[in-house]
PDB file of C-alpha atoms in Angstrom:
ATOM      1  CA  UNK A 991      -9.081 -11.903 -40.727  1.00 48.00           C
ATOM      2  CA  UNK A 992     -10.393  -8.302 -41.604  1.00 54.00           C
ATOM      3  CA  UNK A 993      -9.797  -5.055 -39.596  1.00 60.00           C
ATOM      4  CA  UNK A 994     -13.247  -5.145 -38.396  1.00 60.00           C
ATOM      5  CA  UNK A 995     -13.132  -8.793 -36.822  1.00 59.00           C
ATOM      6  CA  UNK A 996     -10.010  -8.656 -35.460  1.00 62.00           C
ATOM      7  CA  UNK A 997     -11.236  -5.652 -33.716  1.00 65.00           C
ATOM      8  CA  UNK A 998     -14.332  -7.750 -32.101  1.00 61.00           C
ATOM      9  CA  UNK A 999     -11.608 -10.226 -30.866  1.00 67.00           C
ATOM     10  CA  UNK A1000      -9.949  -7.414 -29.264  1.00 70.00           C
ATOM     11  CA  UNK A1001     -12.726  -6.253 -27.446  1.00 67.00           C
ATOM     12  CA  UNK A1002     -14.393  -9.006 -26.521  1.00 68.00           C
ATOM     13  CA  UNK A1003     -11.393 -10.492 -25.096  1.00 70.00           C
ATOM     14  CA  UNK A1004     -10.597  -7.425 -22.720  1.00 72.00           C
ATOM     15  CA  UNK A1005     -14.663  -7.130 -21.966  1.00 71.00           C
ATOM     16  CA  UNK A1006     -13.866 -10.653 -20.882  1.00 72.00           C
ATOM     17  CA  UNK A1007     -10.874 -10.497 -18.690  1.00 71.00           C
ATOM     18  CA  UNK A1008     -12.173  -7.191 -17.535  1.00 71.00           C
ATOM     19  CA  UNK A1009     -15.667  -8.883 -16.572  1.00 71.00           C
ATOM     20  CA  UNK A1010     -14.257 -12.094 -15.330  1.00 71.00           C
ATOM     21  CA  UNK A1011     -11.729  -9.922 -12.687  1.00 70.00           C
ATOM     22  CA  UNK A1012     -14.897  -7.796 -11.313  1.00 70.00           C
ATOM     23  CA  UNK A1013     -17.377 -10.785 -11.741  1.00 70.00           C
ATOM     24  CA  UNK A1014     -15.085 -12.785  -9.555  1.00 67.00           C
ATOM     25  CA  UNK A1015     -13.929 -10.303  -6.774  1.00 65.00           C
ATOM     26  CA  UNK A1016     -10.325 -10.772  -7.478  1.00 63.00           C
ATOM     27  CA  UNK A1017     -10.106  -6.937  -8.757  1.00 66.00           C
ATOM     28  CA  UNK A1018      -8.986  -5.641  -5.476  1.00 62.00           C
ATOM     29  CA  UNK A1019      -5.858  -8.155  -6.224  1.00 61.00           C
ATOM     30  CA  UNK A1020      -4.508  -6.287  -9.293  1.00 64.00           C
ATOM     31  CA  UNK A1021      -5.446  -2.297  -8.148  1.00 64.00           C
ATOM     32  CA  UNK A1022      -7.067  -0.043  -4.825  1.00 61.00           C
ATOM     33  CA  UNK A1023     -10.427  -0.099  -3.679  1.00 66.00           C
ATOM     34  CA  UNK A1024     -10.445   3.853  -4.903  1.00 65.00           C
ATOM     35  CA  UNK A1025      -9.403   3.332  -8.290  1.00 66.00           C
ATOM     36  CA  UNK A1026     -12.365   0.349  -9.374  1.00 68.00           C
ATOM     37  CA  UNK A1027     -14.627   3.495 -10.597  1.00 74.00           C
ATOM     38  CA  UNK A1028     -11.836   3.882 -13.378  1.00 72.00           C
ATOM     39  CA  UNK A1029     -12.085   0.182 -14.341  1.00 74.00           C
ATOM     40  CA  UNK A1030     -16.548   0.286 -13.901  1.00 75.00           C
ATOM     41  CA  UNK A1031     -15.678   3.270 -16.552  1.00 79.00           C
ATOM     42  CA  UNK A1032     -13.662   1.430 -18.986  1.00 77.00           C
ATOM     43  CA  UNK A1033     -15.370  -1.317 -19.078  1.00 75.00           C
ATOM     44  CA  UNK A1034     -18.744   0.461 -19.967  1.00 79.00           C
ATOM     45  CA  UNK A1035     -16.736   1.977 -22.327  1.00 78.00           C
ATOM     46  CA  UNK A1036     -15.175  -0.704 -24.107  1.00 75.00           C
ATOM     47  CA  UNK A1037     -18.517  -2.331 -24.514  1.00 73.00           C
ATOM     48  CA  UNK A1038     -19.574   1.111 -26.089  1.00 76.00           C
ATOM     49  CA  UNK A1039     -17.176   0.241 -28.520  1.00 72.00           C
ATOM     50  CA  UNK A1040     -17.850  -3.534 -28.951  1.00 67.00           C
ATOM     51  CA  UNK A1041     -21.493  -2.574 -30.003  1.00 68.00           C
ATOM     52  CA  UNK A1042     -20.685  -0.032 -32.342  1.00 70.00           C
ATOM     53  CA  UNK A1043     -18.516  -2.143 -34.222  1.00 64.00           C
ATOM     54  CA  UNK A1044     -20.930  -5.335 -34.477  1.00 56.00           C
ATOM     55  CA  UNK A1045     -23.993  -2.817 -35.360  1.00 57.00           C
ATOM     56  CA  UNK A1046     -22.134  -0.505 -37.365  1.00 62.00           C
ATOM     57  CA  UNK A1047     -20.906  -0.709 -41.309  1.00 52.00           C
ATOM     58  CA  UNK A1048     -17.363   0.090 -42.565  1.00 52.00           C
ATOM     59  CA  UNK A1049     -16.924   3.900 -42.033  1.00 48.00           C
ATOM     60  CA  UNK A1050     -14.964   6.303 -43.385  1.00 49.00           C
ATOM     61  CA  UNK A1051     -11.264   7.443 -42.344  1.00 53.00           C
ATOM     62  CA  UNK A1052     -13.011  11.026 -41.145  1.00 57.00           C
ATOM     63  CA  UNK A1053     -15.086   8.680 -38.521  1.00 57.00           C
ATOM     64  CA  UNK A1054     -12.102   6.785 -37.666  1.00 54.00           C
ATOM     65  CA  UNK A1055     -10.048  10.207 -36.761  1.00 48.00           C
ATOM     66  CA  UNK A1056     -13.011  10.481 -34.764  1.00 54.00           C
ATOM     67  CA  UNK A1057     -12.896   7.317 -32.832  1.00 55.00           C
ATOM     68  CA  UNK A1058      -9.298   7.250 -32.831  1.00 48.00           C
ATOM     69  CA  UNK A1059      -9.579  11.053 -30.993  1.00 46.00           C
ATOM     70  CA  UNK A1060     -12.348   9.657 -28.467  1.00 55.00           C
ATOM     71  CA  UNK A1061      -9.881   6.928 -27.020  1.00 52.00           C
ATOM     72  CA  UNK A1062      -7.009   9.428 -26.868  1.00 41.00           C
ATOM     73  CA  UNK A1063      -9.248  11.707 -25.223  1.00 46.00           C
ATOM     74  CA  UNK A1064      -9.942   8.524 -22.316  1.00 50.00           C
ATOM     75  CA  UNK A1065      -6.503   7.828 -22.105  1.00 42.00           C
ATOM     76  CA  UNK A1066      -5.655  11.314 -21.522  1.00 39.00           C
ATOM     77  CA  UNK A1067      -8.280  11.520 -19.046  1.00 46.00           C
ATOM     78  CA  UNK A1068      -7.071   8.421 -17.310  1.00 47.00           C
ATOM     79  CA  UNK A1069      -3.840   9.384 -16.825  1.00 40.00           C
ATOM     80  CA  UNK A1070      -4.583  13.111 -15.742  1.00 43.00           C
ATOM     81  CA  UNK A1071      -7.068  11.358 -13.182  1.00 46.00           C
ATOM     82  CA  UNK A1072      -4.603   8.851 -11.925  1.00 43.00           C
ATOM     83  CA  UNK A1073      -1.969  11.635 -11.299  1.00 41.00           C
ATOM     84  CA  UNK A1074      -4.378  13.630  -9.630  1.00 40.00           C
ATOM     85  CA  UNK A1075      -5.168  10.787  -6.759  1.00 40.00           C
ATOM     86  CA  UNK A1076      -1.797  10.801  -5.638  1.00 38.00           C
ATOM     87  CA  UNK A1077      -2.186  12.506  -2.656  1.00 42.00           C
ATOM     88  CA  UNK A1078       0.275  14.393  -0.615  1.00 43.00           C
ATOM     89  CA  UNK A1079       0.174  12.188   2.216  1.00 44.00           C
ATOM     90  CA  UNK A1080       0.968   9.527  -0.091  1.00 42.00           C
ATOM     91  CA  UNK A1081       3.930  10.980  -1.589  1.00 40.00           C
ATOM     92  CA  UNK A1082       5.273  12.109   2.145  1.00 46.00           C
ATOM     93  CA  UNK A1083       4.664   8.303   3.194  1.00 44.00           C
ATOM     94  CA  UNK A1084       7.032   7.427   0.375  1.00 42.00           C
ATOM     95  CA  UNK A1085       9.425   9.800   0.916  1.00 43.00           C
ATOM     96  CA  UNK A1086       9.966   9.344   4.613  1.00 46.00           C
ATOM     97  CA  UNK A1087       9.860   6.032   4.828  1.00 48.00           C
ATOM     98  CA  UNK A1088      11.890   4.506   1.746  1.00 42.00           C
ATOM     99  CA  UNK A1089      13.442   1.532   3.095  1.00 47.00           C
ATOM    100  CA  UNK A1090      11.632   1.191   6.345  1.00 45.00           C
ATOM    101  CA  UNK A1091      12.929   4.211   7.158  1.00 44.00           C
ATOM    102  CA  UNK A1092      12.208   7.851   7.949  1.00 39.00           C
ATOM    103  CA  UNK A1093      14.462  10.746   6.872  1.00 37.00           C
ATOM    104  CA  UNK A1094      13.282  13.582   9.533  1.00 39.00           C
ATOM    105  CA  UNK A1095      16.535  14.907  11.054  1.00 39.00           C
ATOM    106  CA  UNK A1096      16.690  15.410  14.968  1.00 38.00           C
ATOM    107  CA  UNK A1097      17.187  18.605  16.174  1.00 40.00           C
ATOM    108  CA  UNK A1098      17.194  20.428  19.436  1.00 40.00           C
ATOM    109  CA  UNK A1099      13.307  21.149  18.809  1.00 40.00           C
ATOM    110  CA  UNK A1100      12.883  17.327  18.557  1.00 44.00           C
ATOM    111  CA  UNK A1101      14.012  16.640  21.526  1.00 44.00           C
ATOM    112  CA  UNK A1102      11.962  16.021  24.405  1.00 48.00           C
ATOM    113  CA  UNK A1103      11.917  14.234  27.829  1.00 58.00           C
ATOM    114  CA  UNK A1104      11.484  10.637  26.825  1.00 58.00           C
ATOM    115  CA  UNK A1105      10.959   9.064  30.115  1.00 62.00           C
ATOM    116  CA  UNK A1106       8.444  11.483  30.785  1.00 64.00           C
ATOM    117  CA  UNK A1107       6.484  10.741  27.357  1.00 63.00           C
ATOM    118  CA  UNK A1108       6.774   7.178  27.780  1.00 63.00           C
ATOM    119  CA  UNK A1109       5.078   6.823  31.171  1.00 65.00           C
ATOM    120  CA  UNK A1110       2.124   8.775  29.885  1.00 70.00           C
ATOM    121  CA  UNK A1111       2.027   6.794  26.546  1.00 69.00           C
ATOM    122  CA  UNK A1112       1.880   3.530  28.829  1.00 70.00           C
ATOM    123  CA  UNK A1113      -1.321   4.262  30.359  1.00 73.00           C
ATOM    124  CA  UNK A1114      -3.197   5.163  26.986  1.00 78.00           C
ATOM    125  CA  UNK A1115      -5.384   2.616  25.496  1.00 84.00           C
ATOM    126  CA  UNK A1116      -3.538  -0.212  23.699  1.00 88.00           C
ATOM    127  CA  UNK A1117      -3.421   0.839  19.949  1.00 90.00           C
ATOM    128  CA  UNK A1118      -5.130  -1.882  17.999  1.00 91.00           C
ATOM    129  CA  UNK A1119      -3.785  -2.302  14.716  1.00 89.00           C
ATOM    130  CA  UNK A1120      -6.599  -3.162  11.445  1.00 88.00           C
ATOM    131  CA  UNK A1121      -6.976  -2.576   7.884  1.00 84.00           C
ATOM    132  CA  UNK A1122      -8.316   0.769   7.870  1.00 85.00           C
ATOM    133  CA  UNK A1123      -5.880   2.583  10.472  1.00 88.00           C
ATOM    134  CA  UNK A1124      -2.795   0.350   9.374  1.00 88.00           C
ATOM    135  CA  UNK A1125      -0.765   3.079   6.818  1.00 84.00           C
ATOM    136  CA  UNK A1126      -1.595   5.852   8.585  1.00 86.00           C
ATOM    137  CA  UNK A1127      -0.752   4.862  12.023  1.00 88.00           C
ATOM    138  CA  UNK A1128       2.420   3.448  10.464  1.00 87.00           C
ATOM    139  CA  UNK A1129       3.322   6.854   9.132  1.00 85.00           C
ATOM    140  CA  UNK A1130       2.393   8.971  11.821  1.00 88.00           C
ATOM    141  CA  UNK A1131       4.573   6.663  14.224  1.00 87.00           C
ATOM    142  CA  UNK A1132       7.429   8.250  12.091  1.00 82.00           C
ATOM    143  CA  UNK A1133       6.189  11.620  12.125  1.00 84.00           C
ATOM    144  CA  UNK A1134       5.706  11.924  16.158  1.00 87.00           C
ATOM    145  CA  UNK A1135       7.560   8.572  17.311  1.00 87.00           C
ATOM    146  CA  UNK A1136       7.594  10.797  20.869  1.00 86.00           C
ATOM    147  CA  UNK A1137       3.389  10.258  21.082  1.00 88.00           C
ATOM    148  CA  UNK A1138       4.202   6.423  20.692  1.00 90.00           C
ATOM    149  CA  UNK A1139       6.692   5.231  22.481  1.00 89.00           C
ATOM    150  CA  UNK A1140       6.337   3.277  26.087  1.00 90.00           C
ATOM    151  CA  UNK A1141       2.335   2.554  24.593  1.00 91.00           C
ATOM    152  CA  UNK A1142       0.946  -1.341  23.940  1.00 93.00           C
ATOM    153  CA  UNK A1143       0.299  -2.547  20.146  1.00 94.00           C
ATOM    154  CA  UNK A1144      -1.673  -5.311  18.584  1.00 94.00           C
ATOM    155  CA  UNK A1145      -1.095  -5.928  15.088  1.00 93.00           C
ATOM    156  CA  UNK A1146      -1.183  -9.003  12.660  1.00 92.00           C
ATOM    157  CA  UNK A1147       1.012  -9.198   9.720  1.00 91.00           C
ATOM    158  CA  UNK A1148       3.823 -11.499   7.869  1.00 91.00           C
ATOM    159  CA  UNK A1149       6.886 -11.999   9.513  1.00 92.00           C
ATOM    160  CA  UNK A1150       9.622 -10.701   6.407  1.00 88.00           C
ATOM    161  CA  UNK A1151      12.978  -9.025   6.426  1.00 85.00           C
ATOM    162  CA  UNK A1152      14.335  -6.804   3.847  1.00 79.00           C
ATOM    163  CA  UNK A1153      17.823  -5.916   2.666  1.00 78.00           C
ATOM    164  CA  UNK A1154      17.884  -2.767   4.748  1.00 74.00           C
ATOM    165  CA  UNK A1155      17.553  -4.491   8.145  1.00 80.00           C
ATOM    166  CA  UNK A1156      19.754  -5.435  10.441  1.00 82.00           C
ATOM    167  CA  UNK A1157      21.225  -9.434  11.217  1.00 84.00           C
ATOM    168  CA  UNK A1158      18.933  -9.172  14.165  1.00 85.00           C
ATOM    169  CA  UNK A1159      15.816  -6.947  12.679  1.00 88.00           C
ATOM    170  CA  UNK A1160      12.351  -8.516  11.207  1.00 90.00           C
ATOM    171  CA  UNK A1161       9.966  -6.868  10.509  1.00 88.00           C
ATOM    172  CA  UNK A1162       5.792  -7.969  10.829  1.00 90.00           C
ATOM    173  CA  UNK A1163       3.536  -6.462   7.955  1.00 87.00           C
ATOM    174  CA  UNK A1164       1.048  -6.715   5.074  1.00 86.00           C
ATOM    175  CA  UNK A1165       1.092  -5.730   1.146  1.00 82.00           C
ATOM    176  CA  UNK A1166       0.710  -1.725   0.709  1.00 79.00           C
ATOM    177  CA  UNK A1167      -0.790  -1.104  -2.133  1.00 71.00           C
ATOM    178  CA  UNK A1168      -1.675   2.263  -3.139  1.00 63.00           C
ATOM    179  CA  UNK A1169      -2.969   2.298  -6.861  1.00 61.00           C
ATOM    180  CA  UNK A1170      -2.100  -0.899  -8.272  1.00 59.00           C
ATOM    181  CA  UNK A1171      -0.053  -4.433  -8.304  1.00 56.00           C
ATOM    182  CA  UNK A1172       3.190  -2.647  -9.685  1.00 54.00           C
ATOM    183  CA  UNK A1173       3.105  -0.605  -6.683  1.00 59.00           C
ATOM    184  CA  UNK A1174       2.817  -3.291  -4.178  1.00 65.00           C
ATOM    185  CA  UNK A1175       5.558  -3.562  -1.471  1.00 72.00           C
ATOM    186  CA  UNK A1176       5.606  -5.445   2.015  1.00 74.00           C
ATOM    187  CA  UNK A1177       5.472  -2.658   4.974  1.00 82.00           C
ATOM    188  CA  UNK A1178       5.260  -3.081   8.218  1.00 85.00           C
ATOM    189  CA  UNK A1179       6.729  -2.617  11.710  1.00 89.00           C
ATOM    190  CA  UNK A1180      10.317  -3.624  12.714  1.00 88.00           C
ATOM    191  CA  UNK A1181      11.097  -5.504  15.684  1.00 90.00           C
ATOM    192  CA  UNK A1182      14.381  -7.011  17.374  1.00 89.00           C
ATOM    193  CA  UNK A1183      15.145 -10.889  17.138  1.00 87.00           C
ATOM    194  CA  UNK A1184      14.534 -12.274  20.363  1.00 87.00           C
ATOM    195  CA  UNK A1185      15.260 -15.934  21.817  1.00 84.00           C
ATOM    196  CA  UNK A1186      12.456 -15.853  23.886  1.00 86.00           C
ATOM    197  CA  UNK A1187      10.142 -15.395  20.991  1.00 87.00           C
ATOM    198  CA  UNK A1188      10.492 -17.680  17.950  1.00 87.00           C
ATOM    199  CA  UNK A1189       8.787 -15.571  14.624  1.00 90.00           C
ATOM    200  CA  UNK A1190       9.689 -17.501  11.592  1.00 89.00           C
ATOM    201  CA  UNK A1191      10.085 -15.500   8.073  1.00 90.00           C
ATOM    202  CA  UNK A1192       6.771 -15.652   5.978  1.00 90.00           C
ATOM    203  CA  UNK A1193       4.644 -16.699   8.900  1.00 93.00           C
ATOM    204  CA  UNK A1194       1.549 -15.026  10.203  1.00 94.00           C
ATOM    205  CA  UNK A1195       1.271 -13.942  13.540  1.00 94.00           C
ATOM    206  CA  UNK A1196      -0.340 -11.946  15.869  1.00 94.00           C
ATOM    207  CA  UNK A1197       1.756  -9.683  18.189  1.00 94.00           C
ATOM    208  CA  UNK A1198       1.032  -7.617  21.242  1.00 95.00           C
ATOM    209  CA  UNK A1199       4.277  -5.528  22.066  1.00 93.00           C
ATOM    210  CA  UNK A1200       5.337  -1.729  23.410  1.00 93.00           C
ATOM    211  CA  UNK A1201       6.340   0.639  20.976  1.00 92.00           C
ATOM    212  CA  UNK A1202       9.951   1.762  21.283  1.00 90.00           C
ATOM    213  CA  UNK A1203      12.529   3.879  19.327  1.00 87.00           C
ATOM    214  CA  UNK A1204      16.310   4.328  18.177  1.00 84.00           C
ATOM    215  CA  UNK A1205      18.267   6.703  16.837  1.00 82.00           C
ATOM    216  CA  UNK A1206      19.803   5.469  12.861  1.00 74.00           C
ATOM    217  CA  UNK A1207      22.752   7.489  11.089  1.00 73.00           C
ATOM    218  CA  UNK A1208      21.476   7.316   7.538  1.00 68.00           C
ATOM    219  CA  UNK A1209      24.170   9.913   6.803  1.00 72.00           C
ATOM    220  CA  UNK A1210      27.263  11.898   8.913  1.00 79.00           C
ATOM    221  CA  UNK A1211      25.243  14.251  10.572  1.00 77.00           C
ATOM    222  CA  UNK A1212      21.585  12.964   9.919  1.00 76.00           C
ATOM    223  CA  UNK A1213      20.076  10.594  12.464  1.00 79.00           C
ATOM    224  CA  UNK A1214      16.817   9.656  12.227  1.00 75.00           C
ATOM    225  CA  UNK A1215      14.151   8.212  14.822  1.00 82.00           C
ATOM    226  CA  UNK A1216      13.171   4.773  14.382  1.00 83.00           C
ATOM    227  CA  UNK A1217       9.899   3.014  15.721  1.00 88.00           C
ATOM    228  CA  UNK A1218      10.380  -0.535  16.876  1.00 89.00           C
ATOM    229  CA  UNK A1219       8.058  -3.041  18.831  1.00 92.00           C
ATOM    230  CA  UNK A1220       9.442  -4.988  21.883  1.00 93.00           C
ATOM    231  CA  UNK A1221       7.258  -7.960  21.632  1.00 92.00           C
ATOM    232  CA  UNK A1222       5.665  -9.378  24.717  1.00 93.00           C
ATOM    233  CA  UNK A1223       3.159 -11.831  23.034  1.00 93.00           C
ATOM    234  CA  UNK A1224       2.396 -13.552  20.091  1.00 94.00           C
ATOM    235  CA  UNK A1225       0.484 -16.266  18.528  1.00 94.00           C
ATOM    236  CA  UNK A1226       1.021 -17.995  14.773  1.00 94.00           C
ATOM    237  CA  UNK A1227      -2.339 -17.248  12.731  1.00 93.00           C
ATOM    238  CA  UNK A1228      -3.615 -19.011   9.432  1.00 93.00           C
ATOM    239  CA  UNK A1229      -2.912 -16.447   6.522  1.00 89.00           C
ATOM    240  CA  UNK A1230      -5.848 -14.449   5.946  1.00 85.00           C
ATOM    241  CA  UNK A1231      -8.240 -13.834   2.681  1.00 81.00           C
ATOM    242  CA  UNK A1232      -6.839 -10.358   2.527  1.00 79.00           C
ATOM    243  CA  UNK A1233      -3.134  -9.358   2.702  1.00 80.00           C
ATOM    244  CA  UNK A1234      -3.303  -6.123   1.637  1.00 77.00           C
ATOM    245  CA  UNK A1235      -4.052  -2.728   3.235  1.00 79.00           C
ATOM    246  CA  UNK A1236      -4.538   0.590   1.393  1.00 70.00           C
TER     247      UNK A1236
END
């Protein structure tokens, strides 16, 4: 096979695969909703390509520095571009919460009157929890657990437990991910084992429970607040269409 064919098999073959994921829907599978431009992009690209080759005789090695310059140029672009969507509240989210868990140190400044916070947290309007407030309600619980606690929570998710947990800790969530399926992890909100409430691993539920907190030593001398749900409802749920959140 010459140079030239075995570059339409190339091609065509990624124009395929790349047409087939859009065509079909499952591209929100492999990467985030924000980052399908990039793919529209390549793919209009690649096709660029595709027809130059069929319509286009053998060139010269100056036009092939050329081409080979244009796709360095796209990569470079594609990476710079990638990099720069990282936002910070994305790289705080992963920082403080590595493991389930946040790494904010109490001090006196962090401490407040907790009673007093969560009577006035009960009477605010149960938090409903949904695709487009799930990551950054989850992260903000961390950041002010004190505006959370004592207040009433709805959320659906998979039952799952990771290595960091407790014997007696689950944990309900969905599939975070933020740029694509490398990145994908299962976060969600912990919650106490309870005999009163049977939640089975890799189930879906949905749970109505008050928000509550505890202090963790992740270190001598650094305790961190944790947010966790005392469930006072729940009801098994058929897995849904979407398990992912971005």
């Amino acid at each position: 096979m010459s140079d030239k064919k075995y570059n339409y098999c190339i091609l065509l073959f990624l124009i395929a695969v790349m047409g087939m994921i859009i065509a079909t829907g499952n591209i929100g599978n492999f990467i985030n909703e924000k980052m399908f431009i990039y793919t529209y992009i390549s793919l209009g690209v690649l096709i660029v390509f595709f027809i130059r080759e069929v319509f286009t005789e053998e060139h010269g090695s100056t036009r092939k520095k050329f081409l080979n310059l244009i796709c360095f140029v796209f990569l470079v672009l594609g990476i710079v571009a990638y990099n720069g969507n990282l936002s910070q509240e994305y790289l705080n989210f992963i920082k403080n919460n590595r493991d389930g868990r946040t790494t904010k140190v109490v001090t006196k400044s962090n401490v407040v009157d907790i009673k007093k916070q969560e009577s006035e947290n009960a009477n605010k309007e149960e938090l409903i929890i949904n695709d487009e407030n799930y990551i950054s309600t989850l992260n903000d619980m961390y950041d002010n657990i004190n505006n959370y606690v004592g207040r009433k929570i709805r959320v659906q998710g998979q039952v799952f437990k990771s290595e960091s947990m407790k014997e007696n800790e689950l944990a309900i969530g969905k599939y975070y991910m933020y740029c694509c399926a490398v990145d994908m992890s299962l976060t969600g909100f912990m919650f106490n084992k309870d005999p009163n409430f049977n939640l089975v691993e890799n189930n879906w539920y949905e749970v109505e429970a008050v928000i509550s907190s505890h202090k963790y030593e992740m270190s001598p001398g650094q305790i961190i607040d944790e947010p966790i749900l005392k469930i006072i409802n729940y009801k098994k749920i058929d897995k849904p269409a979407n398990t992912l959140v971005y």
